[in-house]
mmCIF file of C-alpha atoms in Angstrom:
data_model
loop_
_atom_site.group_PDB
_atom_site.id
_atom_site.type_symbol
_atom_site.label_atom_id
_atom_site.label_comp_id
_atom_site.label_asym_id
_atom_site.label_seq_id
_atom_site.Cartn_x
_atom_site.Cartn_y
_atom_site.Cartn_z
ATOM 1 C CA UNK A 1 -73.004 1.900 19.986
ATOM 2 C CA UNK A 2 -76.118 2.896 21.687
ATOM 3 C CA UNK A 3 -78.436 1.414 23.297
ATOM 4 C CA UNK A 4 -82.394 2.457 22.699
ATOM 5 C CA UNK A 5 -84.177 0.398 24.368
ATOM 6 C CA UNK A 6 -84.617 -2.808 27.061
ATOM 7 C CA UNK A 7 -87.820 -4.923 27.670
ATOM 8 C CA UNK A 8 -87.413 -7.464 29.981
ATOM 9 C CA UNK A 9 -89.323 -10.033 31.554
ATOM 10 C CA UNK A 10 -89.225 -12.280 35.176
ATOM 11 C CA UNK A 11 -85.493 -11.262 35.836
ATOM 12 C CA UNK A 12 -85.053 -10.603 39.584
ATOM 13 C CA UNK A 13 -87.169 -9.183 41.175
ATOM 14 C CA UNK A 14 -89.103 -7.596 38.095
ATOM 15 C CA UNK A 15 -92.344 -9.129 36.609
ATOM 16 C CA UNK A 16 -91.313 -6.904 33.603
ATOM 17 C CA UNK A 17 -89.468 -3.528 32.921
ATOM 18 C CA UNK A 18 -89.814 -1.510 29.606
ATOM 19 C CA UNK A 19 -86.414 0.837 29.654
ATOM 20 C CA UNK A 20 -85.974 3.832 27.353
ATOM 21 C CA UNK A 21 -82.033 5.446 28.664
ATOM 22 C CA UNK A 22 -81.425 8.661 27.175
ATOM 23 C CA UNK A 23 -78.538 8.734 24.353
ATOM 24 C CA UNK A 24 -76.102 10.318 26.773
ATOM 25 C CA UNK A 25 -76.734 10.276 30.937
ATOM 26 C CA UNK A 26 -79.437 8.447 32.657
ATOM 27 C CA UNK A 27 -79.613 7.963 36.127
ATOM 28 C CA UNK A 28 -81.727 5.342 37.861
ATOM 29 C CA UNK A 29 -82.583 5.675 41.307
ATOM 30 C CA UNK A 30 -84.182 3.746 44.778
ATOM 31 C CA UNK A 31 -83.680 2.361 47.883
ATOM 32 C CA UNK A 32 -81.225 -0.848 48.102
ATOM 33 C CA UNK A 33 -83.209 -3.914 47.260
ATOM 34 C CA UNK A 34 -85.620 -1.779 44.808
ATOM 35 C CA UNK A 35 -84.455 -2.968 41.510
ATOM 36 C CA UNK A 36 -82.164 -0.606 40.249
ATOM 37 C CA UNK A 37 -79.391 -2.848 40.718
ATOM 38 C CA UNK A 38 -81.124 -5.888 38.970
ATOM 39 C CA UNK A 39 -81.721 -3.569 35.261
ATOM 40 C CA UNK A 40 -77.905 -3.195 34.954
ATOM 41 C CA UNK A 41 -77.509 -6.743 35.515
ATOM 42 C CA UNK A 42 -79.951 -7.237 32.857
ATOM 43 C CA UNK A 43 -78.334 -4.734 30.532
ATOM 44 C CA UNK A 44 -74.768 -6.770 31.102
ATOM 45 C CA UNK A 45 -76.459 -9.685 30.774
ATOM 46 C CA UNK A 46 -77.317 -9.644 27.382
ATOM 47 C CA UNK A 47 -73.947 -7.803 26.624
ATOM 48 C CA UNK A 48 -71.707 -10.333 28.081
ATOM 49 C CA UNK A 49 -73.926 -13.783 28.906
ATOM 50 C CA UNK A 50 -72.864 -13.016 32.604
ATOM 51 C CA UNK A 51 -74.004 -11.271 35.510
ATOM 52 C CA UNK A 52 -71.526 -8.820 37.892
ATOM 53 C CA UNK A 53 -72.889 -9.515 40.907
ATOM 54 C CA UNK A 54 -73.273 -13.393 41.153
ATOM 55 C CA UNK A 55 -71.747 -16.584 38.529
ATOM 56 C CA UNK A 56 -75.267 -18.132 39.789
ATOM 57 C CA UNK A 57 -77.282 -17.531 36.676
ATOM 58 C CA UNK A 58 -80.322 -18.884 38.074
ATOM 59 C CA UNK A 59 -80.604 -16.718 40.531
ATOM 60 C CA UNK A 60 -81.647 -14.235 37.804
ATOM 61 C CA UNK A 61 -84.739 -15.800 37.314
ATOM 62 C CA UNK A 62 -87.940 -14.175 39.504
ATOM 63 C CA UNK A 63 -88.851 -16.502 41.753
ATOM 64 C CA UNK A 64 -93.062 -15.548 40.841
ATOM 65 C CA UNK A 65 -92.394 -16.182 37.278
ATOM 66 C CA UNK A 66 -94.926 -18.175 36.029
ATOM 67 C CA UNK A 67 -93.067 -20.000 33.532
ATOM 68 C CA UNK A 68 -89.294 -21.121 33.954
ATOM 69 C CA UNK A 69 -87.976 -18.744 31.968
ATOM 70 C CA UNK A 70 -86.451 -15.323 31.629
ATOM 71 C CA UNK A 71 -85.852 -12.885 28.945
ATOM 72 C CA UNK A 72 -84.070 -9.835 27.572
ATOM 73 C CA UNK A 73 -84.728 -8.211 24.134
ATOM 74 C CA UNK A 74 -83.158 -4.667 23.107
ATOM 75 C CA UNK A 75 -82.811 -2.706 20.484
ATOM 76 C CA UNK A 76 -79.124 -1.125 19.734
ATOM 77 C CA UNK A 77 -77.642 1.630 17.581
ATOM 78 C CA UNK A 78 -74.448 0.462 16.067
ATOM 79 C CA UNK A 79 -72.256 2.004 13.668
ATOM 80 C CA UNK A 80 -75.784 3.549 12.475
ATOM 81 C CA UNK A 81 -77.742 0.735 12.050
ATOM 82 C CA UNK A 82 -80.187 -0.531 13.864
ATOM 83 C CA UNK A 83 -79.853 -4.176 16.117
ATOM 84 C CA UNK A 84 -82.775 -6.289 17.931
ATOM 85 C CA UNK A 85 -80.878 -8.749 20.056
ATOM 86 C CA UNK A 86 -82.505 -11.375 22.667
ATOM 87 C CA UNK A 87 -81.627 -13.437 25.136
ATOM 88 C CA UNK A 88 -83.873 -16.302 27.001
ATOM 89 C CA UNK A 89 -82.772 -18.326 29.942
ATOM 90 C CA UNK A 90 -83.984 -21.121 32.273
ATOM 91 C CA UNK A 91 -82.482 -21.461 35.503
ATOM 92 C CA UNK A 92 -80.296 -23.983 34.616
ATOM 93 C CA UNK A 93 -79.276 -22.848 30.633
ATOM 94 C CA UNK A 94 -79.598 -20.159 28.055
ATOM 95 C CA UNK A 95 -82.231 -21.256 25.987
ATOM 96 C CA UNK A 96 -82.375 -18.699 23.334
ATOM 97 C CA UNK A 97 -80.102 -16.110 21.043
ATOM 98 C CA UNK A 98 -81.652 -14.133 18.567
ATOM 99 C CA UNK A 99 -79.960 -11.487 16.853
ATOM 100 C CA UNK A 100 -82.263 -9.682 14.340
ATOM 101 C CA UNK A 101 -84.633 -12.192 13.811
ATOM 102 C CA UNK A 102 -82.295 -15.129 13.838
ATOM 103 C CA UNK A 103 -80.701 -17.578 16.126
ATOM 104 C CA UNK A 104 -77.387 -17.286 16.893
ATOM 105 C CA UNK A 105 -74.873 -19.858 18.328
ATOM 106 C CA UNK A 106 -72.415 -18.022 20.638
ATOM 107 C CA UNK A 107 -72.710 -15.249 23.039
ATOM 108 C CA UNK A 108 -69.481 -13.700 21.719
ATOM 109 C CA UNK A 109 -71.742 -12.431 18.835
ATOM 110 C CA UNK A 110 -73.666 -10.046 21.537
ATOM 111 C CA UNK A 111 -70.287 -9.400 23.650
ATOM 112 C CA UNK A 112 -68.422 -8.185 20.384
ATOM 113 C CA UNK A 113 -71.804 -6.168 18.582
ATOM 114 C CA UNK A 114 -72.570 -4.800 22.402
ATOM 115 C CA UNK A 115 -69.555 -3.454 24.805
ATOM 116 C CA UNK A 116 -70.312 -2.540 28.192
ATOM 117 C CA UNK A 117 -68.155 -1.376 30.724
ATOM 118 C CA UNK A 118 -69.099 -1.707 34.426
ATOM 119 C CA UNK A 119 -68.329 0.176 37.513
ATOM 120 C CA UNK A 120 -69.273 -1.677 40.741
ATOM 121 C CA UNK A 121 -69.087 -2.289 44.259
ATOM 122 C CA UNK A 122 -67.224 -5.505 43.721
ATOM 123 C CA UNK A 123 -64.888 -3.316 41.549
ATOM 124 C CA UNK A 124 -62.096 -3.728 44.100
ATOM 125 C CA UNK A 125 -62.052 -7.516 43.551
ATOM 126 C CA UNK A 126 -59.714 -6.397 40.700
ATOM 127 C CA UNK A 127 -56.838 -6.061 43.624
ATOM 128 C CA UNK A 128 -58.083 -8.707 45.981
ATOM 129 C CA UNK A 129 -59.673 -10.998 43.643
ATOM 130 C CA UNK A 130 -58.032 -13.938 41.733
ATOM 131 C CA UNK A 131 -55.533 -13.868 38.751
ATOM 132 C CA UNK A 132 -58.871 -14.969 36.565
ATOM 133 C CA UNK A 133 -60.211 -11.825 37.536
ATOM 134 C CA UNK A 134 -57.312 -9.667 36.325
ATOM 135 C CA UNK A 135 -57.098 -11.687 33.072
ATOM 136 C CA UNK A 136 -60.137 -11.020 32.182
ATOM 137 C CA UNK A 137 -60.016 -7.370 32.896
ATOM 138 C CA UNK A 138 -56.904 -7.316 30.665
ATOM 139 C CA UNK A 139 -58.692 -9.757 27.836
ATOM 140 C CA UNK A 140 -62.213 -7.903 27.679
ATOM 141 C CA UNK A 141 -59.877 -4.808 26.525
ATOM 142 C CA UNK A 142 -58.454 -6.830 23.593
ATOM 143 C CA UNK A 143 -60.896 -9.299 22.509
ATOM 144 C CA UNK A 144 -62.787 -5.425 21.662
ATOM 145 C CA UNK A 145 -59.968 -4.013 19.954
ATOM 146 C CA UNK A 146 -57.608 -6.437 18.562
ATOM 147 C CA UNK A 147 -59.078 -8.876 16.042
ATOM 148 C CA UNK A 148 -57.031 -11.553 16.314
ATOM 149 C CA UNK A 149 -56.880 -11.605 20.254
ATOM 150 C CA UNK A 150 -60.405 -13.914 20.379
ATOM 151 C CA UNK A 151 -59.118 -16.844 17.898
ATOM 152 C CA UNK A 152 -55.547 -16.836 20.052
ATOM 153 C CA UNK A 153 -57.541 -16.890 23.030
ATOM 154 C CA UNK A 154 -59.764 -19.680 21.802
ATOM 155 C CA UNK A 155 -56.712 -21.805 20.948
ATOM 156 C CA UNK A 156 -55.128 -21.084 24.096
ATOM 157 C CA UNK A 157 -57.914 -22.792 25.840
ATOM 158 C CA UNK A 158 -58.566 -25.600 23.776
ATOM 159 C CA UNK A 159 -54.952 -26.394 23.724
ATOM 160 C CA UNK A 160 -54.506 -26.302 27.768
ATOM 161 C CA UNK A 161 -57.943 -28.424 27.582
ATOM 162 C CA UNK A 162 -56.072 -31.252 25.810
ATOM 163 C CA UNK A 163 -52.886 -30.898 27.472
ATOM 164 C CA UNK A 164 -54.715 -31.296 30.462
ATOM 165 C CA UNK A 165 -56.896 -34.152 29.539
ATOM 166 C CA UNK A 166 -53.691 -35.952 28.942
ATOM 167 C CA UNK A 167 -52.156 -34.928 32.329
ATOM 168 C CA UNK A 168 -55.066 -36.979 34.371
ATOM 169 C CA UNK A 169 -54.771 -40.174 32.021
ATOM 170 C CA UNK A 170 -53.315 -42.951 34.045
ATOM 171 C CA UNK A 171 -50.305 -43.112 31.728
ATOM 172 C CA UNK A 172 -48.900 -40.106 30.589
ATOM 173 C CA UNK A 173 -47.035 -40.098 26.911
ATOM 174 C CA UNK A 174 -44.330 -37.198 26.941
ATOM 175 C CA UNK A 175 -44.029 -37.246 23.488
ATOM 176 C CA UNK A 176 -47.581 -36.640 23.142
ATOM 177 C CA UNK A 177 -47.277 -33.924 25.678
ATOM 178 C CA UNK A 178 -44.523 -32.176 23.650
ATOM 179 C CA UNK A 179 -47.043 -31.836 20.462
ATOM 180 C CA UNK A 180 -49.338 -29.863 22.741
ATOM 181 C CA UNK A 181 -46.372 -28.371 24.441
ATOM 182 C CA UNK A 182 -45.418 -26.494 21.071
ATOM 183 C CA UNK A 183 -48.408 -25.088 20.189
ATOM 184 C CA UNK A 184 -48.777 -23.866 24.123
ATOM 185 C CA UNK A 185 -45.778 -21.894 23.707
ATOM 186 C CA UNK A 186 -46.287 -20.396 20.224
ATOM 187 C CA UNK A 187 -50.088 -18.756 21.313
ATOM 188 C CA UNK A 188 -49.095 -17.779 24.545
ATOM 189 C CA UNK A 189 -45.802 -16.352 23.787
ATOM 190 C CA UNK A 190 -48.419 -14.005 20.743
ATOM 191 C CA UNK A 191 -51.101 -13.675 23.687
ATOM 192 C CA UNK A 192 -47.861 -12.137 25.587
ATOM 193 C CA UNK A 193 -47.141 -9.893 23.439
ATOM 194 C CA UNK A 194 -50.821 -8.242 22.971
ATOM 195 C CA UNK A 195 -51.317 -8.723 26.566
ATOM 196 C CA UNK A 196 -47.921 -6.591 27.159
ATOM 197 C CA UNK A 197 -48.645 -4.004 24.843
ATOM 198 C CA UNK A 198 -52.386 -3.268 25.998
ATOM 199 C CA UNK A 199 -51.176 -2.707 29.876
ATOM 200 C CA UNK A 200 -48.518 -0.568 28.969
ATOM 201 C CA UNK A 201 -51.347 1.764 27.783
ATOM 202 C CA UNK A 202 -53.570 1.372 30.333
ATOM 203 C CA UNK A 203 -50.181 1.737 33.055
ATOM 204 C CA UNK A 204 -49.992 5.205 30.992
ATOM 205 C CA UNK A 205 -53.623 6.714 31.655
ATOM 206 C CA UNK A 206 -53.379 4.914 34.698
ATOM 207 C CA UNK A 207 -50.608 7.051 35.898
ATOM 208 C CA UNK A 208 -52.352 10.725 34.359
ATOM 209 C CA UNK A 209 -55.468 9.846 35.879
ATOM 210 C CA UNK A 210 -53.515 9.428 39.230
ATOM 211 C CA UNK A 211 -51.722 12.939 38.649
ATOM 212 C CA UNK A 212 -55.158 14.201 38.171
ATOM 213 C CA UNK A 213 -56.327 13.371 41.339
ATOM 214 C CA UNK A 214 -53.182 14.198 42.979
ATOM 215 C CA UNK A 215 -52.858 10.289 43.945
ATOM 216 C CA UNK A 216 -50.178 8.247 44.424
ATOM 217 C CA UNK A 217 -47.269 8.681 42.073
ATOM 218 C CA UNK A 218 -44.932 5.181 42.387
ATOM 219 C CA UNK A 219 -47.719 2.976 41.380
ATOM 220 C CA UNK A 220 -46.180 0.445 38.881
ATOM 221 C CA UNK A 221 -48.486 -1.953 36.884
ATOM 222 C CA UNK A 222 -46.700 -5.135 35.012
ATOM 223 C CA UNK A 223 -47.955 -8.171 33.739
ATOM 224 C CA UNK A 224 -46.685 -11.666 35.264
ATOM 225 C CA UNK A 225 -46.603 -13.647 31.886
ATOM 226 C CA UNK A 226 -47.787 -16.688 33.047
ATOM 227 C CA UNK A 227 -44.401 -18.724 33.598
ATOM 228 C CA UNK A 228 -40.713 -17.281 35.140
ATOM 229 C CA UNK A 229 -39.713 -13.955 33.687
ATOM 230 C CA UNK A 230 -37.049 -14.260 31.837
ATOM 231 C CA UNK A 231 -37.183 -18.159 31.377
ATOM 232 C CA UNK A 232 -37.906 -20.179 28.197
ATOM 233 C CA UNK A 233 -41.461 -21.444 28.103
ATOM 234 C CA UNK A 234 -40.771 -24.530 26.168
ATOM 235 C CA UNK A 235 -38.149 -25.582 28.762
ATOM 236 C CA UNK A 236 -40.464 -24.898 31.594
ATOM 237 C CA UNK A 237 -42.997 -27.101 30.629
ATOM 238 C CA UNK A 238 -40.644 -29.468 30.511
ATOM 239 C CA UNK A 239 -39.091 -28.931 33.541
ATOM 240 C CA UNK A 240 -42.649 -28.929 34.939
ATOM 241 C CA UNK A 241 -43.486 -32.293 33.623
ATOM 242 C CA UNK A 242 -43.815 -34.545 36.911
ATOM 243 C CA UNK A 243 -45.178 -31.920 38.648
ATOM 244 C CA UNK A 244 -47.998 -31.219 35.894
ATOM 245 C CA UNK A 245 -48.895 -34.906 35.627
ATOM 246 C CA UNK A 246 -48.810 -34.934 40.085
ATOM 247 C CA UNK A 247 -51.284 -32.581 39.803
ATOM 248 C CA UNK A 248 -53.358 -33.090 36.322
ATOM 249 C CA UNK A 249 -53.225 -29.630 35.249
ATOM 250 C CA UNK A 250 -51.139 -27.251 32.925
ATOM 251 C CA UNK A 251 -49.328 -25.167 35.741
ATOM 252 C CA UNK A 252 -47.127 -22.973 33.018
ATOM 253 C CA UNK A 253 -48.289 -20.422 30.200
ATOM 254 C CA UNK A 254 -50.746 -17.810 29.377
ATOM 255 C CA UNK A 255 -53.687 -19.017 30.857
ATOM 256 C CA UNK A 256 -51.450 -18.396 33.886
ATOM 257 C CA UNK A 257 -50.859 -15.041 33.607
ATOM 258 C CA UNK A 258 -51.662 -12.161 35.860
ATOM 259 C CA UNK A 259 -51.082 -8.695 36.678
ATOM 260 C CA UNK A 260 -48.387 -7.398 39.421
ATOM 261 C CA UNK A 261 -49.954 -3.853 41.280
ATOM 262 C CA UNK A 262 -47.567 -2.221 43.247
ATOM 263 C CA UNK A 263 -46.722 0.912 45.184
ATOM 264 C CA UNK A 264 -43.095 1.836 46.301
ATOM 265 C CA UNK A 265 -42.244 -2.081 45.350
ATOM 266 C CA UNK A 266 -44.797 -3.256 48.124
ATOM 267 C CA UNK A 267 -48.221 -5.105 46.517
ATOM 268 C CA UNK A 268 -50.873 -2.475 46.789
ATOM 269 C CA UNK A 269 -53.452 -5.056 48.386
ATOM 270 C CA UNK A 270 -50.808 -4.829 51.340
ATOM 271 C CA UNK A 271 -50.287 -1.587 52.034
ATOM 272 C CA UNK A 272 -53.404 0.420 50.664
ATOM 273 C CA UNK A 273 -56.437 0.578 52.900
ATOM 274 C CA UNK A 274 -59.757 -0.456 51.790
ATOM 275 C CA UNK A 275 -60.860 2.952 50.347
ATOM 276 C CA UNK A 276 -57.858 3.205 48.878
ATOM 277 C CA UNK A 277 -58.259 0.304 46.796
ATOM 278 C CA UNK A 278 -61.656 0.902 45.545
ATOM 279 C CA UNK A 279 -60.493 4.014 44.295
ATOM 280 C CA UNK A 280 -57.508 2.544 42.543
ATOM 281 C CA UNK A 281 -59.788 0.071 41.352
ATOM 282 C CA UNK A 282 -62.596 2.408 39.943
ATOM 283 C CA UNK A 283 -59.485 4.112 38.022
ATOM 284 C CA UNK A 284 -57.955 1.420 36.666
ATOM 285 C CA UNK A 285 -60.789 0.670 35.021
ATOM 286 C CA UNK A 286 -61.482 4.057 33.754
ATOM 287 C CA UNK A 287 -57.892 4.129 32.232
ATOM 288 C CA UNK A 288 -58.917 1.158 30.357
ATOM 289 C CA UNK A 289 -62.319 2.486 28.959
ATOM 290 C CA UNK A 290 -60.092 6.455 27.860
ATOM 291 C CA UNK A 291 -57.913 4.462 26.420
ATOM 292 C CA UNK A 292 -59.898 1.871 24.681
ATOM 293 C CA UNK A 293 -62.073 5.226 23.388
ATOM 294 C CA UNK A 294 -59.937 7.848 22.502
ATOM 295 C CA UNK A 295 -57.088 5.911 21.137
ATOM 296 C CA UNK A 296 -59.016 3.050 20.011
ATOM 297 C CA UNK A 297 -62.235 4.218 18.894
ATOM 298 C CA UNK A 298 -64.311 2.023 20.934
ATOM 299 C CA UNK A 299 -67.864 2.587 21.109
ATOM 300 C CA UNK A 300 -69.220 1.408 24.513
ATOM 301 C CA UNK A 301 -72.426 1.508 27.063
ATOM 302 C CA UNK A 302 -71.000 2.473 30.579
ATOM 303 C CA UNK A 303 -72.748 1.672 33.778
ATOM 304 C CA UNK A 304 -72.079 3.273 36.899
ATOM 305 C CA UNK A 305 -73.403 1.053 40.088
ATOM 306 C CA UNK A 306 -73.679 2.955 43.395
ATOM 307 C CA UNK A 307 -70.520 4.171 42.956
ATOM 308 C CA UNK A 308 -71.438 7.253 45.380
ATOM 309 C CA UNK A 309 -71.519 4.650 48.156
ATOM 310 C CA UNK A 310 -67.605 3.387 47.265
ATOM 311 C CA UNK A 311 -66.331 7.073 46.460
ATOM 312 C CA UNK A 312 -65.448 10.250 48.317
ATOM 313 C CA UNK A 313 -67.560 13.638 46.635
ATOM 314 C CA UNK A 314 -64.625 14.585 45.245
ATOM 315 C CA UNK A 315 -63.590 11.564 43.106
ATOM 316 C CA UNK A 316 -67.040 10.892 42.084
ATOM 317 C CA UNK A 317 -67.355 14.001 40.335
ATOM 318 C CA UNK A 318 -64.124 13.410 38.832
ATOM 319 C CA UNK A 319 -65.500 9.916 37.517
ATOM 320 C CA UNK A 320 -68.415 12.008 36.018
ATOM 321 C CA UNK A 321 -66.267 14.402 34.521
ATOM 322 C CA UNK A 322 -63.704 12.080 33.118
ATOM 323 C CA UNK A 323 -66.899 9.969 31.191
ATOM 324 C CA UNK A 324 -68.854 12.840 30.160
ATOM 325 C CA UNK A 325 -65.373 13.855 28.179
ATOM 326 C CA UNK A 326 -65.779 10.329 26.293
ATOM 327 C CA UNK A 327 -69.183 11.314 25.390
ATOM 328 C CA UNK A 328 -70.165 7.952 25.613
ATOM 329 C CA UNK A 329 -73.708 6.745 26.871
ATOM 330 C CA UNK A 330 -73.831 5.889 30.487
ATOM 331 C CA UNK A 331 -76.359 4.469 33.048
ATOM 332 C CA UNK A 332 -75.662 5.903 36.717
ATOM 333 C CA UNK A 333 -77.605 4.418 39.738
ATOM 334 C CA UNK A 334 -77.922 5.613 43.127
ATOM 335 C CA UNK A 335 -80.136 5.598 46.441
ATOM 336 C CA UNK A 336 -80.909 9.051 45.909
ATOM 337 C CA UNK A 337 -80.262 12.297 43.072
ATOM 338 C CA UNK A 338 -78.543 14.110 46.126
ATOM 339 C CA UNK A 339 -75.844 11.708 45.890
ATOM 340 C CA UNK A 340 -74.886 12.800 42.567
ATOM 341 C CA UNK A 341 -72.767 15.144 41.434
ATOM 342 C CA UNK A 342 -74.601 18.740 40.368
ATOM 343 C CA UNK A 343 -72.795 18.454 36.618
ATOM 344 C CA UNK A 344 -74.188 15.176 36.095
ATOM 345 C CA UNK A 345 -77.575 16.244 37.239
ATOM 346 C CA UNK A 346 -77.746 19.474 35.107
ATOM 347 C CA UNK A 347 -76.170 17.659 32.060
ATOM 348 C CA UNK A 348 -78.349 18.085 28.365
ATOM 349 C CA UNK A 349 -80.157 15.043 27.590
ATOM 350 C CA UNK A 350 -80.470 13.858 31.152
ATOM 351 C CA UNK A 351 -82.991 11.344 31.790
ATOM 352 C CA UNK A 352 -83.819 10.130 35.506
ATOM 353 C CA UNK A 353 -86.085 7.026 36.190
ATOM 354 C CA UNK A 354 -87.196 5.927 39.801
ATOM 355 C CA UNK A 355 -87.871 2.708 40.792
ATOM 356 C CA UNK A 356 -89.256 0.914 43.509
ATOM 357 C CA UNK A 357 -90.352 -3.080 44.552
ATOM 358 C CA UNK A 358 -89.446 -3.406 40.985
ATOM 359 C CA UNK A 359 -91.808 -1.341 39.392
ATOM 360 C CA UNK A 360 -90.017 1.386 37.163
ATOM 361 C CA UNK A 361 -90.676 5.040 36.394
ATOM 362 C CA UNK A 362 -89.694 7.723 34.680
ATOM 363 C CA UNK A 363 -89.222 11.181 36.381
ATOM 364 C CA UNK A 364 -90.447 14.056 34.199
ATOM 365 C CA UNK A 365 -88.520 17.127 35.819
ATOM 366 C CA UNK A 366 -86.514 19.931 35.349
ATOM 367 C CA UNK A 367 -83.028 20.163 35.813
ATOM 368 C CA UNK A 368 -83.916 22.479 38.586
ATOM 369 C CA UNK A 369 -85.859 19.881 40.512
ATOM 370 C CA UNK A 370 -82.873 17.343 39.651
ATOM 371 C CA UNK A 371 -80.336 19.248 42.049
ATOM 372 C CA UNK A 372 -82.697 20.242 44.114
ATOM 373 C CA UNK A 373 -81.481 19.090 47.734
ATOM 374 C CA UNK A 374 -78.318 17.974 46.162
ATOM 375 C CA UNK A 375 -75.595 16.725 48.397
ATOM 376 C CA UNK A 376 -72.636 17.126 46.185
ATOM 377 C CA UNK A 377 -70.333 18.929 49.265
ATOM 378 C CA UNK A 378 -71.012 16.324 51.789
#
């Protein structure tokens, strides 16, 4: 998957943007507040429906737009044929999906056609954030890779919908909760198993990756099911009856799950300082993507946010290194070149773009002029 090319219109602070990345490394640079930012969050925005910096979508829309709407069309490379996808949104709703010329219904069409993996400074929210957050680092990983993960998933949540529904009603009919009870425990206990299965992998390049960098060494990385380990769903629900119906919500299965991060037995978001948890964060995530690519296949657009401002020299050029190995096409940003490491500024097919008070530009220099000034011992 590649993408060639992103027109946008009124999102952020851009009247419009016309962006041409370069098949393998581009980097996009300017002072904080300049834009650079904003055309990632356009890029994941039509990959995903969502933003990475804020769940307030209309916040996306430029306040000096003339009309009340945004948009976001792009042409992709995939599997060697060529994609137009668009998105259009108000401030309150999406208001438009077209995928080659026609209108689609659900955003999981882009999402599954258009992977993109993000680096970012709220990367560390994987450790401090909630168990939602976690999930959904675990899911985006399968709903890519395994084909039946999305249809389990989409059970999962209608069933908890229903089960739920019936937990607020003013009486509550047990034996109507057991019918939704049964199929609760049949897709979570297959969600379970995928979910299981996945993190061991990760847990595995998770641990080289750590070796690489001479890091820690007891870090252990489990997955918390979703109900007592060890226990019987069906008979926890039912244990959990009064308590679910007290409350109105579904408080057992695998909508519930999360992920356990430890070091030495101690949670990491205990012990590890705050730079130390960025940069477990930042390679979590990358033991997902090597994974997902070299054992998987997975064809994905990477984007690299700042990351010089969350990383030491030293494990930013790693980060560089490790994702130029996956020959995949990534999208760095950064207040300045001289941030950057000197490999990923002399790399072949290295294109550069400046931008400032939204207005974008390509750089047209030499690889010489790229490093010049270059910081990459500081």
């Amino acid at each position: 998957m590649m993408l060639k090319k992103l027109v946008s219109k009124h999102f952020r602070n851009y009247s419009s943007f016309e962006f041409t990345p370069s098949p393998t490394n581009t980097v996009i640079y300017g002072d904080n507040g300049s834009g650079k930012t904003s055309l990632l969050e356009a890029i994941y925005l039509l990959g995903s429906g969502k933003s990475f910096r804020t769940s307030r979508l209309q916040y996306l829309l430029s306040n000096e737009a003339p009309a009340d709407e945004l948009y976001v069309h792009a042409q992709l490379l995939v599997a060697g044929s060529e994609h137009r996808a668009g998105v259009s949104r108000s401030r309150s709703s999406f208001t438009g999906l077209r995928l080659n010329g026609e209108t689609v219904s659900n955003l999981s069409v882009f999402a599954k056609l258009f992977p993109i993996h993000v680096f970012h400074s709220g990367s560390a929210e994987l450790v401090y954030g909630s168990a939602e957050i976690r999930r959904r680092f675990l899911d985006w990983g399968l709903f890519h890779v395994e084909h039946e993960f999305h249809g389990l998933w989409k059970t999962l949540n209608k069933v908890v919908k229903q089960r739920n529904s019936l937990l607020k009603q003013s009486y509550v009919n047990p034996a109507e909760i057991r019918v939704w009870d049964e199929q609760l425990v049949a897709v979570s206990d297959k969600i379970t198993v995928l979910r299981q299965a996945h993190l061991r992998q990760i847990n595995r390049y998770l641990q080289s990756l750590c070796a690489d960098v001479s890091w820690k060494d007891n870090i252990k990385v489990t997955l918390a099911p979703g109900w007592a380990e060890g226990t019987d769903l069906a008979q926890g629900l039912v244990e959990a009856f009064e308590t679910d119906v007290h409350r109105g919500f579904t408080s057992r299965g695998a909508h519930r799950a999360d992920i356990r991060l430890t070091v030495g037995g101690q949670a990491i978001k205990e012990i590890m300082s705050r730079g130390q948890i960025k940069t477990f964060s930042i390679l979590m995530g990358l033991a997902q993507l090597v994974y997902l690519v070299e054992e998987k296949d997975l064809s994905t657009l990477v984007l690299v946010d700042d990351m010089a401002a969350e990383l030491d020299s030293n494990h930013m050029a790693y980060l560089v290194e490790k994702l130029s190995a996956l020959q995949q096409q990534v999208i760095y940003t950064a207040l300045s070149p001289a941030e950057l490491p000197a490999a990923l500024l002399t790399s072949d097919g290295l294109k550069m773009f400046h931008v400032e008070q939204g207005e974008l530009t390509e750089c047209l220099q030499t690889k010489a002029n790229h490093t010049e000034g270059n910081n990459d011992d500081r």
